[in-house]
Amino acid sequence: MKGAVLTRELDKVASVRNPTPRGQAAVDAVLDTVDELIGLAGATPEAVGVAVPGIVDDTTGIAVWSENIGWRDVPFRDLISERTGTRVAVGHDVRAGGTAEIRLGAARGVRNALVMPIGTGISAAMLIDGHLCVGDGYAGEIGHMSVGTDDPCVCGGKGCLEAVAAAPAVARAYTARTGRALETHAVTALAQAGDPDALAVWNETIDHLATALATATTLLAPEIIVIGGGLSKAGDLLLKPLETALHARLAYQRRPRIVEASFSDEAGTIGAALWARDLL
Amino acid sequence: MKGAVLTRELDKVASVRNPTPRGQAAVDAVLDTVDELIGLAGATPEAVGVAVPGIVDDTTGIAVWSENIGWRDVPFRDLISERTGTRVAVGHDVRAGGTAEIRLGAARGVRNALVMPIGTGISAAMLIDGHLCVGDGYAGEIGHMSVGTDDPCVCGGKGCLEAVAAAPAVARAYTARTGRALETHAVTALAQAGDPDALAVWNETIDHLATALATATTLLAPEIIVIGGGLSKAGDLLLKPLETALHARLAYQRRPRIVEASFSDEAGTIGAALWARDLL
């Protein structure tokens, strides 16, 4: 987990990076990281913003559920507020990153956008009519939209986008095709170099992403789709072919541009800081 | 097209029903119907609400495009406002019906809902965090979400939900299976009576609807899905099996109830009246 102390102008004063344990230890680690940052700042901040993964209700500040971390119904806003005596905003990590992209980054200036990081998982921040959608914490789970394959997903479903197009899926598909085990970035590099196996895997990944984004576009009508996360590092190997594949699937729908995120690793931190500043 | 004069308490004072021509004649027919209603009312109303199909920007009051009617960029709000000298609200017919269901009908009291009429076409009104989504007129086009088949759609796409699960598609599928031509309601009646061919067609329709609704649920997280339009008249033949099929496709997602619309033919009129009343 990452944390930072920022000024009102978003200049970074201090930052920390700590491991994320599981279950109650993860809850304690979040609280300890906040304490550590307050110690580094030398004073209680005017407000605290926290972004966590899983199902998170930004309205109540409760981390409802995370399969990966293994917590359920953690009232982070109240816990941190009582501990620090200051204002606290809590929300979903992808919506925090989305907030950074929408207010300051690649999606600045539009009222309808989709911000989709592709890393070990896939999720999206949805901006519709200028409103960032929460759905009591359940909205935007594009990674668990079925793209029609039979691949099993960690969620218990099958054919989920995340199971076939997140970063680990690219590596898995390459291994299944060739019998060789490579990290995702190595597969990407091979595809960039024109390796036929890597390219076949890559094109299939793009197909799955385009299928999911065509559906999302039909429902949500974004003007722009911002791709973040590890896979976005592939740059033009990903973005242009994905935009072409998406547009080919659309008829009368509005055709969104697909662009790379402005903030990479920092998006969540900046978004959480913006939420904290909103409380002032 | 239908029109009505209502009091502020939504009591109906007068109503008319006129044919809908195509192109510019349809624009004129809308304006004439407004005039006719004003004549019936005996006075200029305090406000006018108009709901039209296709791509409609509720914010600007412009009917952007309708394939069926054949108009493009008609500034209905300004046209009617100039003609009548009163306040005018213009929006999408399905969002008008959704507004009626959300404020007064089957979706009353929730902040996240999907209202989906199934008639000759399929579209949806999406309520997220209490906000009715517009997307410059392009949001909610669930009828043109692909469910993965190769069936051609009027929009130019293929596998669109509307092409395989709207009312005409039920009749088409029955004819394709049996060589017998029946109206949709007759196929529904046969399915109700246990006819194996009609039931097979019906179950396939439910499968397609469940596929699309599972995707919509994953993205939008509705607490309730309201089904309207002609096909909703099938009642429990549709609603319970559809809810079961939807829930079977969901993993950790919130499980929406599926219920029948409260307003049938009147939903659009009541919704447009609510929009008009909002202007007062």
XYZ file of C-alpha atoms in Angstrom:
560
model
C 0.000 0.000 0.000
C 1.082 3.523 -0.784
C 0.511 6.708 1.173
C 1.526 10.322 0.863
C 1.252 13.672 2.578
C 0.339 16.441 0.141
C -0.243 20.155 0.376
C -3.529 21.707 -0.728
C -1.774 22.334 -4.050
C -1.071 18.563 -4.261
C 2.679 18.951 -3.806
C 4.059 15.842 -2.176
C 5.654 16.412 1.226
C 6.286 12.791 2.216
C 5.364 9.304 1.118
C 5.518 5.705 2.336
C 5.076 2.283 0.836
C 4.152 -0.696 3.019
C 3.319 -4.354 2.365
C -0.368 -5.360 2.362
C -1.081 -8.333 4.640
C -4.463 -10.089 4.598
C -7.592 -9.882 6.759
C -7.571 -7.922 10.039
C -3.829 -7.365 9.684
C -4.557 -5.415 6.499
C -7.033 -3.200 8.350
C -4.379 -2.534 11.027
C -1.775 -1.847 8.339
C -3.994 0.850 6.780
C -4.466 2.519 10.165
C -0.741 2.240 10.951
C 0.159 3.740 7.574
C -2.072 6.726 8.312
C -0.298 7.130 11.684
C 3.073 6.836 9.996
C 2.180 9.553 7.488
C 0.943 11.851 10.269
C 4.271 11.271 12.006
C 6.154 12.167 8.821
C 4.027 15.273 8.337
C 4.721 16.390 11.901
C 1.099 17.465 12.312
C -2.427 16.130 11.908
C -3.531 16.774 8.323
C -6.604 18.873 7.558
C -8.208 15.819 5.943
C -7.419 12.217 5.071
C -8.363 10.414 1.857
C -8.205 6.631 1.620
C -8.691 4.456 -1.478
C -9.148 0.699 -1.065
C -9.944 -2.140 -3.496
C -12.946 -4.451 -3.729
C -16.515 -3.416 -3.096
C -16.373 -0.045 -1.360
C -19.247 2.275 -0.557
C -17.802 5.743 -1.075
C -20.906 7.278 0.518
C -20.629 5.514 3.877
C -16.858 5.016 3.798
C -17.206 1.288 4.391
C -14.998 -1.315 2.692
C -17.772 -3.812 2.038
C -15.728 -6.711 0.720
C -12.424 -7.629 -0.855
C -11.733 -11.148 -2.059
C -8.024 -10.409 -2.498
C -7.430 -8.775 0.869
C -10.008 -10.799 2.772
C -11.880 -8.135 4.702
C -15.577 -7.429 5.033
C -17.576 -4.399 6.223
C -14.660 -2.372 7.567
C -15.874 1.144 8.522
C -12.611 2.833 7.520
C -14.022 6.344 7.527
C -15.206 6.122 11.122
C -12.125 4.170 12.280
C -9.674 6.711 10.852
C -11.776 9.689 11.831
C -11.908 8.561 15.482
C -8.195 7.784 15.521
C -7.018 11.028 13.936
C -9.763 13.460 14.916
C -9.923 14.812 11.384
C -12.162 14.599 8.305
C -11.852 11.389 6.298
C -13.011 10.362 2.812
C -12.921 6.688 1.840
C -13.617 5.236 -1.586
C -12.728 2.693 -4.215
C -9.159 2.687 -5.533
C -10.233 2.669 -9.167
C -12.667 5.544 -8.570
C -9.816 7.420 -6.863
C -7.628 6.922 -9.921
C -10.605 7.842 -12.090
C -11.094 11.040 -10.105
C -7.460 12.006 -10.775
C -7.814 11.294 -14.513
C -11.175 13.068 -14.765
C -10.213 16.207 -12.872
C -6.554 16.576 -13.763
C -5.576 13.942 -16.316
C -6.478 12.291 -19.589
C -10.277 12.621 -19.147
C -10.222 16.260 -18.088
C -12.993 18.396 -19.558
C -15.488 15.702 -20.564
C -18.741 14.780 -18.843
C -18.864 11.124 -19.948
C -15.818 8.924 -19.537
C -14.653 5.457 -18.617
C -11.339 5.064 -16.801
C -10.211 1.432 -16.875
C -6.950 0.260 -15.334
C -5.790 -3.160 -16.560
C -3.459 -4.799 -14.069
C -3.817 -8.032 -12.123
C -7.531 -7.206 -12.186
C -9.806 -4.986 -14.278
C -12.347 -2.487 -13.009
C -13.637 0.888 -14.182
C -14.559 4.317 -12.948
C -17.655 5.493 -14.837
C -18.400 9.182 -15.317
C -21.904 9.800 -16.695
C -23.298 13.306 -17.128
C -20.431 14.525 -14.953
C -21.401 12.129 -12.147
C -18.937 9.488 -10.872
C -21.044 6.342 -10.405
C -20.853 4.400 -7.137
C -23.909 2.109 -7.005
C -23.425 1.490 -3.268
C -19.946 0.244 -4.185
C -20.997 -2.261 -6.835
C -20.870 -0.144 -10.000
C -18.150 -0.360 -12.646
C -17.175 -4.015 -12.287
C -16.334 -4.352 -15.982
C -13.712 -6.989 -15.150
C -16.508 -9.363 -14.224
C -18.581 -8.772 -17.329
C -18.694 -11.960 -19.402
C -17.164 -11.806 -22.859
C -18.665 -15.180 -23.717
C -15.776 -17.620 -23.168
C -15.770 -20.565 -20.758
C -12.672 -19.499 -18.834
C -13.192 -19.743 -15.065
C -12.771 -16.552 -13.018
C -11.721 -16.116 -9.379
C -15.159 -14.576 -8.736
C -16.841 -17.917 -9.428
C -18.211 -16.774 -12.775
C -16.899 -17.722 -16.190
C -15.798 -15.790 -19.236
C -15.150 -12.660 -17.148
C -13.069 -10.020 -18.932
C -10.569 -10.119 -16.072
C -10.076 -13.870 -16.549
C -9.108 -13.464 -20.200
C -7.611 -9.976 -20.572
C -5.976 -8.839 -17.319
C -2.165 -8.881 -17.238
C -1.829 -12.419 -15.783
C -4.237 -13.751 -18.441
C -1.878 -12.554 -21.192
C 0.977 -14.545 -19.657
C -1.279 -17.587 -19.108
C -2.512 -17.523 -22.702
C 1.055 -17.352 -24.010
C 2.050 -20.339 -21.875
C -1.018 -22.298 -22.973
C -0.126 -21.621 -26.602
C 3.624 -22.214 -26.497
C 4.397 -24.180 -23.343
C 6.843 -21.416 -22.379
C 6.360 -19.415 -19.171
C 6.982 -15.665 -19.485
C 6.024 -12.569 -17.535
C 3.331 -10.414 -19.150
C 5.763 -7.609 -20.031
C 7.986 -10.150 -21.809
C 5.015 -11.349 -23.868
C 4.232 -7.725 -24.701
C 7.835 -7.147 -25.776
C 7.700 -10.231 -28.022
C 4.447 -9.014 -29.577
C 6.071 -5.636 -30.175
C 8.942 -7.450 -31.924
C 6.498 -9.314 -34.158
C 6.662 -12.801 -32.594
C 3.677 -14.642 -34.125
C 2.646 -16.494 -30.943
C 2.851 -13.395 -28.795
C 0.971 -11.395 -31.443
C -1.793 -14.013 -31.608
C -2.198 -13.861 -27.828
C -2.102 -10.076 -27.895
C -4.728 -9.821 -30.645
C -7.023 -12.139 -28.727
C -6.597 -9.960 -25.629
C -7.508 -6.887 -27.676
C -10.569 -8.707 -29.056
C -11.835 -9.468 -25.547
C -11.208 -5.901 -24.369
C -13.002 -4.517 -27.450
C -15.992 -6.795 -26.832
C -16.355 -5.564 -23.266
C -15.771 -1.924 -24.183
C -18.330 -2.089 -27.007
C -20.933 -3.198 -24.485
C -19.876 -0.556 -21.988
C -19.975 2.100 -24.731
C -23.481 1.059 -25.769
C -24.738 1.468 -22.210
C -22.639 4.357 -20.904
C -21.791 6.452 -23.981
C -18.330 7.651 -22.921
C -16.644 10.302 -25.050
C -13.267 8.980 -23.951
C -11.912 5.726 -22.534
C -8.761 6.044 -20.456
C -6.672 2.897 -20.084
C -4.352 2.671 -17.084
C -2.584 -0.040 -15.120
C 0.338 -2.233 -16.103
C -1.000 -3.232 -19.513
C -1.340 0.417 -20.608
C 2.469 0.554 -20.613
C 2.219 -1.299 -23.939
C 1.215 2.087 -25.379
C 0.473 2.070 -29.094
C 0.646 -1.721 -29.247
C -2.550 -1.623 -27.197
C -4.336 1.690 -27.667
C -4.675 2.139 -31.437
C -5.594 -1.496 -32.250
C -8.057 -1.476 -29.343
C -9.696 1.726 -30.572
C -9.941 0.275 -34.086
C -11.430 -2.997 -32.789
C -13.898 -1.102 -30.605
C -15.064 1.205 -33.394
C -15.517 -1.813 -35.701
C -18.034 -3.197 -33.171
C -20.093 0.001 -32.977
C -22.907 1.056 -35.287
C -24.714 4.320 -34.483
C -23.150 4.606 -31.027
C -20.906 7.500 -30.139
C -17.281 6.505 -30.838
C -15.030 7.113 -27.871
C -11.352 7.867 -28.220
C -9.069 5.475 -26.334
C -6.093 7.101 -24.610
C -3.453 6.211 -22.043
C -3.838 7.343 -18.441
C -1.934 10.484 -17.444
C -1.118 9.209 -13.969
C 0.295 5.743 -13.581
C 1.184 4.543 -10.090
C 0.163 7.847 -8.558
C -3.447 8.038 -9.767
C -4.975 6.496 -6.636
C -2.951 8.668 -4.276
C -3.827 11.855 -6.140
C -7.502 10.895 -6.357
C -7.653 10.180 -2.611
C -5.962 13.529 -1.978
C -8.588 15.257 -4.140
C -11.350 13.575 -2.122
C -9.668 14.735 1.101
C -9.387 18.278 -0.241
C -13.081 18.206 -1.189
C -13.844 17.927 2.537
C -12.189 21.264 3.332
C -48.293 9.279 -30.784
C -50.121 9.964 -27.565
C -50.718 13.205 -25.753
C -52.583 14.313 -22.671
C -53.477 17.388 -20.651
C -52.947 16.803 -16.934
C -53.414 18.850 -13.813
C -50.514 19.469 -11.431
C -51.851 16.464 -9.490
C -51.482 14.390 -12.704
C -55.227 13.967 -13.158
C -55.988 13.580 -16.846
C -58.176 16.331 -18.313
C -57.984 15.342 -21.977
C -56.012 13.051 -24.256
C -55.394 12.416 -27.935
C -53.841 9.694 -30.036
C -52.523 10.431 -33.531
C -50.666 8.422 -36.179
C -46.906 8.933 -36.472
C -45.783 9.720 -40.029
C -42.098 9.767 -40.995
C -39.531 12.513 -41.438
C -40.543 16.198 -41.415
C -44.215 15.161 -41.323
C -43.525 13.544 -37.950
C -42.044 16.788 -36.634
C -45.147 18.651 -37.806
C -47.399 15.998 -36.274
C -45.759 16.492 -32.858
C -46.264 20.255 -33.071
C -49.869 19.812 -34.274
C -50.593 17.394 -31.440
C -49.360 19.962 -28.938
C -51.670 22.555 -30.552
C -54.554 20.098 -30.478
C -54.025 19.447 -26.763
C -53.879 23.169 -26.025
C -57.169 23.519 -27.904
C -58.711 20.726 -25.831
C -57.409 22.276 -22.616
C -58.918 25.641 -23.567
C -55.807 27.426 -22.312
C -52.041 27.401 -22.686
C -50.603 24.942 -20.165
C -48.114 26.032 -17.519
C -45.551 23.705 -19.053
C -45.227 21.108 -21.806
C -43.356 17.816 -21.586
C -42.469 15.842 -24.707
C -40.967 12.353 -24.931
C -39.602 11.106 -28.259
C -37.726 7.952 -29.346
C -34.225 7.488 -30.725
C -31.181 9.432 -29.609
C -32.479 12.410 -27.640
C -30.462 14.897 -25.633
C -32.678 15.662 -22.643
C -30.367 18.522 -21.669
C -30.673 20.510 -24.887
C -34.136 19.232 -25.843
C -32.908 18.126 -29.267
C -34.084 14.913 -30.965
C -30.679 13.959 -32.344
C -31.651 10.961 -34.459
C -34.320 8.338 -34.951
C -33.876 5.534 -37.436
C -37.542 4.527 -37.146
C -39.043 7.984 -37.554
C -36.347 9.346 -39.823
C -35.545 12.687 -38.249
C -32.270 14.277 -37.263
C -31.352 17.201 -34.986
C -34.860 18.491 -34.371
C -34.760 21.229 -31.674
C -38.159 20.280 -30.233
C -37.747 22.265 -27.044
C -37.134 25.529 -28.848
C -39.725 24.812 -31.555
C -42.507 24.124 -29.075
C -41.432 26.847 -26.703
C -41.575 29.475 -29.478
C -44.916 28.185 -30.707
C -46.644 28.017 -27.337
C -44.803 30.668 -25.359
C -44.469 28.322 -22.392
C -41.814 26.192 -20.677
C -40.965 22.939 -22.447
C -39.059 19.810 -21.393
C -38.024 17.288 -24.051
C -36.459 13.897 -23.447
C -36.223 10.257 -24.436
C -39.428 8.219 -24.317
C -37.840 5.386 -22.349
C -36.380 7.847 -19.849
C -39.839 9.397 -19.548
C -41.320 5.998 -18.758
C -38.404 5.349 -16.420
C -39.076 8.624 -14.631
C -42.684 7.539 -14.031
C -41.592 4.128 -12.697
C -38.800 5.604 -10.564
C -40.846 8.388 -8.979
C -44.299 6.841 -8.779
C -44.136 3.216 -9.876
C -42.332 -0.093 -9.511
C -38.885 1.426 -8.873
C -40.040 3.978 -6.323
C -37.742 4.428 -3.343
C -34.506 3.001 -4.745
C -31.422 4.905 -5.896
C -30.178 2.331 -8.422
C -32.574 0.878 -10.963
C -32.913 -0.218 -14.558
C -36.249 0.283 -16.321
C -36.348 -1.733 -19.547
C -39.393 -1.810 -21.823
C -39.411 -4.709 -24.278
C -41.579 -3.933 -27.282
C -40.690 -3.658 -30.954
C -37.363 -2.368 -29.644
C -35.467 -2.543 -26.373
C -33.905 0.346 -24.492
C -33.360 1.212 -20.846
C -33.583 4.065 -18.387
C -30.652 3.806 -15.972
C -30.826 5.269 -12.477
C -27.433 5.300 -10.726
C -26.958 6.899 -7.305
C -30.346 8.559 -7.785
C -29.241 10.097 -11.098
C -31.078 9.337 -14.362
C -28.321 8.851 -16.944
C -28.495 10.715 -20.275
C -24.989 10.586 -21.820
C -25.873 13.358 -24.299
C -28.722 11.099 -25.434
C -26.646 7.972 -26.076
C -26.847 6.199 -22.701
C -28.976 3.136 -21.965
C -28.990 1.540 -25.425
C -29.131 -1.987 -23.980
C -31.077 -3.163 -27.035
C -27.939 -2.731 -29.102
C -25.637 -4.556 -26.712
C -24.361 -7.739 -28.363
C -25.332 -11.022 -26.736
C -22.894 -12.899 -28.932
C -25.099 -14.294 -31.719
C -24.682 -13.586 -35.434
C -28.218 -12.260 -35.980
C -28.236 -9.035 -37.996
C -29.787 -5.958 -36.403
C -31.467 -2.935 -38.005
C -28.694 -0.785 -36.505
C -26.099 -2.452 -38.713
C -24.588 -4.420 -35.850
C -25.052 -8.103 -35.152
C -26.151 -10.107 -32.139
C -27.908 -7.072 -30.644
C -30.306 -7.940 -27.816
C -33.107 -6.189 -29.731
C -32.500 -8.446 -32.761
C -32.987 -11.625 -30.724
C -35.266 -10.747 -27.798
C -37.618 -7.887 -28.710
C -41.246 -8.833 -29.380
C -40.847 -9.282 -33.177
C -37.810 -11.535 -32.597
C -39.950 -13.946 -30.552
C -42.379 -14.295 -33.442
C -39.512 -14.611 -35.957
C -37.800 -17.330 -33.908
C -41.051 -19.299 -33.661
C -41.541 -19.089 -37.429
C -37.925 -20.103 -38.057
C -38.391 -23.125 -35.802
C -41.832 -24.290 -36.923
C -42.527 -22.706 -40.320
C -45.733 -21.270 -38.795
C -46.289 -17.506 -38.642
C -47.830 -16.245 -35.401
C -48.023 -12.910 -33.612
C -45.782 -12.599 -30.563
C -48.692 -12.695 -28.124
C -49.876 -15.959 -29.699
C -46.414 -17.493 -29.229
C -46.486 -16.329 -25.607
C -49.907 -17.922 -25.126
C -48.633 -21.208 -26.600
C -45.605 -21.128 -24.289
C -47.939 -20.516 -21.369
C -49.929 -23.569 -22.462
C -46.788 -25.694 -22.542
C -46.275 -25.990 -26.317
C -42.710 -27.342 -26.665
C -41.732 -25.209 -29.689
C -43.069 -22.024 -28.153
C -41.392 -22.862 -24.847
C -38.059 -23.487 -26.559
C -38.283 -20.102 -28.276
C -39.353 -18.458 -25.037
C -36.493 -19.980 -23.031
C -34.001 -18.803 -25.611
C -35.463 -15.298 -25.394
C -35.077 -15.404 -21.614
C -31.471 -16.595 -22.001
C -30.604 -13.634 -24.211
C -32.325 -11.176 -21.881
C -30.508 -12.688 -18.876
C -27.146 -12.420 -20.665
C -27.681 -8.720 -21.348
C -29.065 -8.011 -17.875
C -26.142 -9.816 -16.203
C -23.756 -7.490 -18.019
C -25.842 -4.437 -17.174
C -26.023 -5.534 -13.528
C -22.246 -5.979 -13.364
C -21.706 -2.428 -14.611
C -24.660 -0.557 -13.119
C -25.557 -2.455 -9.926
C -29.322 -1.905 -9.971
C -31.307 -2.972 -6.915
C -34.342 -3.516 -9.096
C -34.988 -4.141 -12.782
C -38.397 -3.048 -14.049
C -39.626 -4.723 -17.231
C -42.236 -2.882 -19.283
C -43.530 -2.904 -22.843
C -45.550 -5.503 -24.666
C -43.492 -8.509 -23.602
C -43.965 -7.702 -19.898
C -47.621 -8.624 -20.364
C -46.403 -12.233 -20.227
C -46.093 -11.660 -16.469
C -44.816 -14.642 -14.505
C -43.959 -16.543 -17.673
C -41.260 -13.902 -18.125
C -40.349 -12.325 -14.805
C -39.567 -15.248 -12.480
C -37.629 -17.345 -15.027
C -35.730 -14.218 -16.082
C -34.830 -13.376 -12.492
C -33.656 -16.968 -11.925
C -31.580 -16.970 -15.125
C -30.064 -13.594 -14.232
C -29.132 -14.612 -10.705
C -27.546 -17.826 -12.023
C -25.189 -15.654 -14.097
C -24.094 -13.490 -11.163
C -21.333 -14.240 -8.658
C -20.586 -11.593 -6.016
C -22.686 -8.925 -7.762
C -25.725 -7.436 -6.071
C -28.801 -9.437 -7.137
C -31.568 -7.226 -8.452
C -35.213 -8.157 -8.198
C -37.059 -8.237 -11.534
C -40.580 -6.818 -11.472
C -43.257 -5.733 -13.915
C -43.745 -2.039 -14.705
C -46.537 -0.264 -12.826
C -47.510 1.898 -15.773
C -48.001 0.287 -19.129
C -49.059 2.468 -22.045
C -49.181 5.554 -19.847
C -45.615 5.545 -18.517
C -44.232 7.904 -21.171
C -47.085 10.374 -20.813
C -46.815 10.472 -17.036
C -43.041 10.818 -17.180
C -43.278 13.705 -19.655
C -45.865 15.338 -17.391
C -43.486 14.975 -14.422
C -40.726 16.654 -16.463
C -43.120 19.478 -17.333
C -44.128 19.877 -13.683
C -40.430 20.003 -12.708
C -40.189 23.239 -14.700
C -42.775 25.014 -12.494
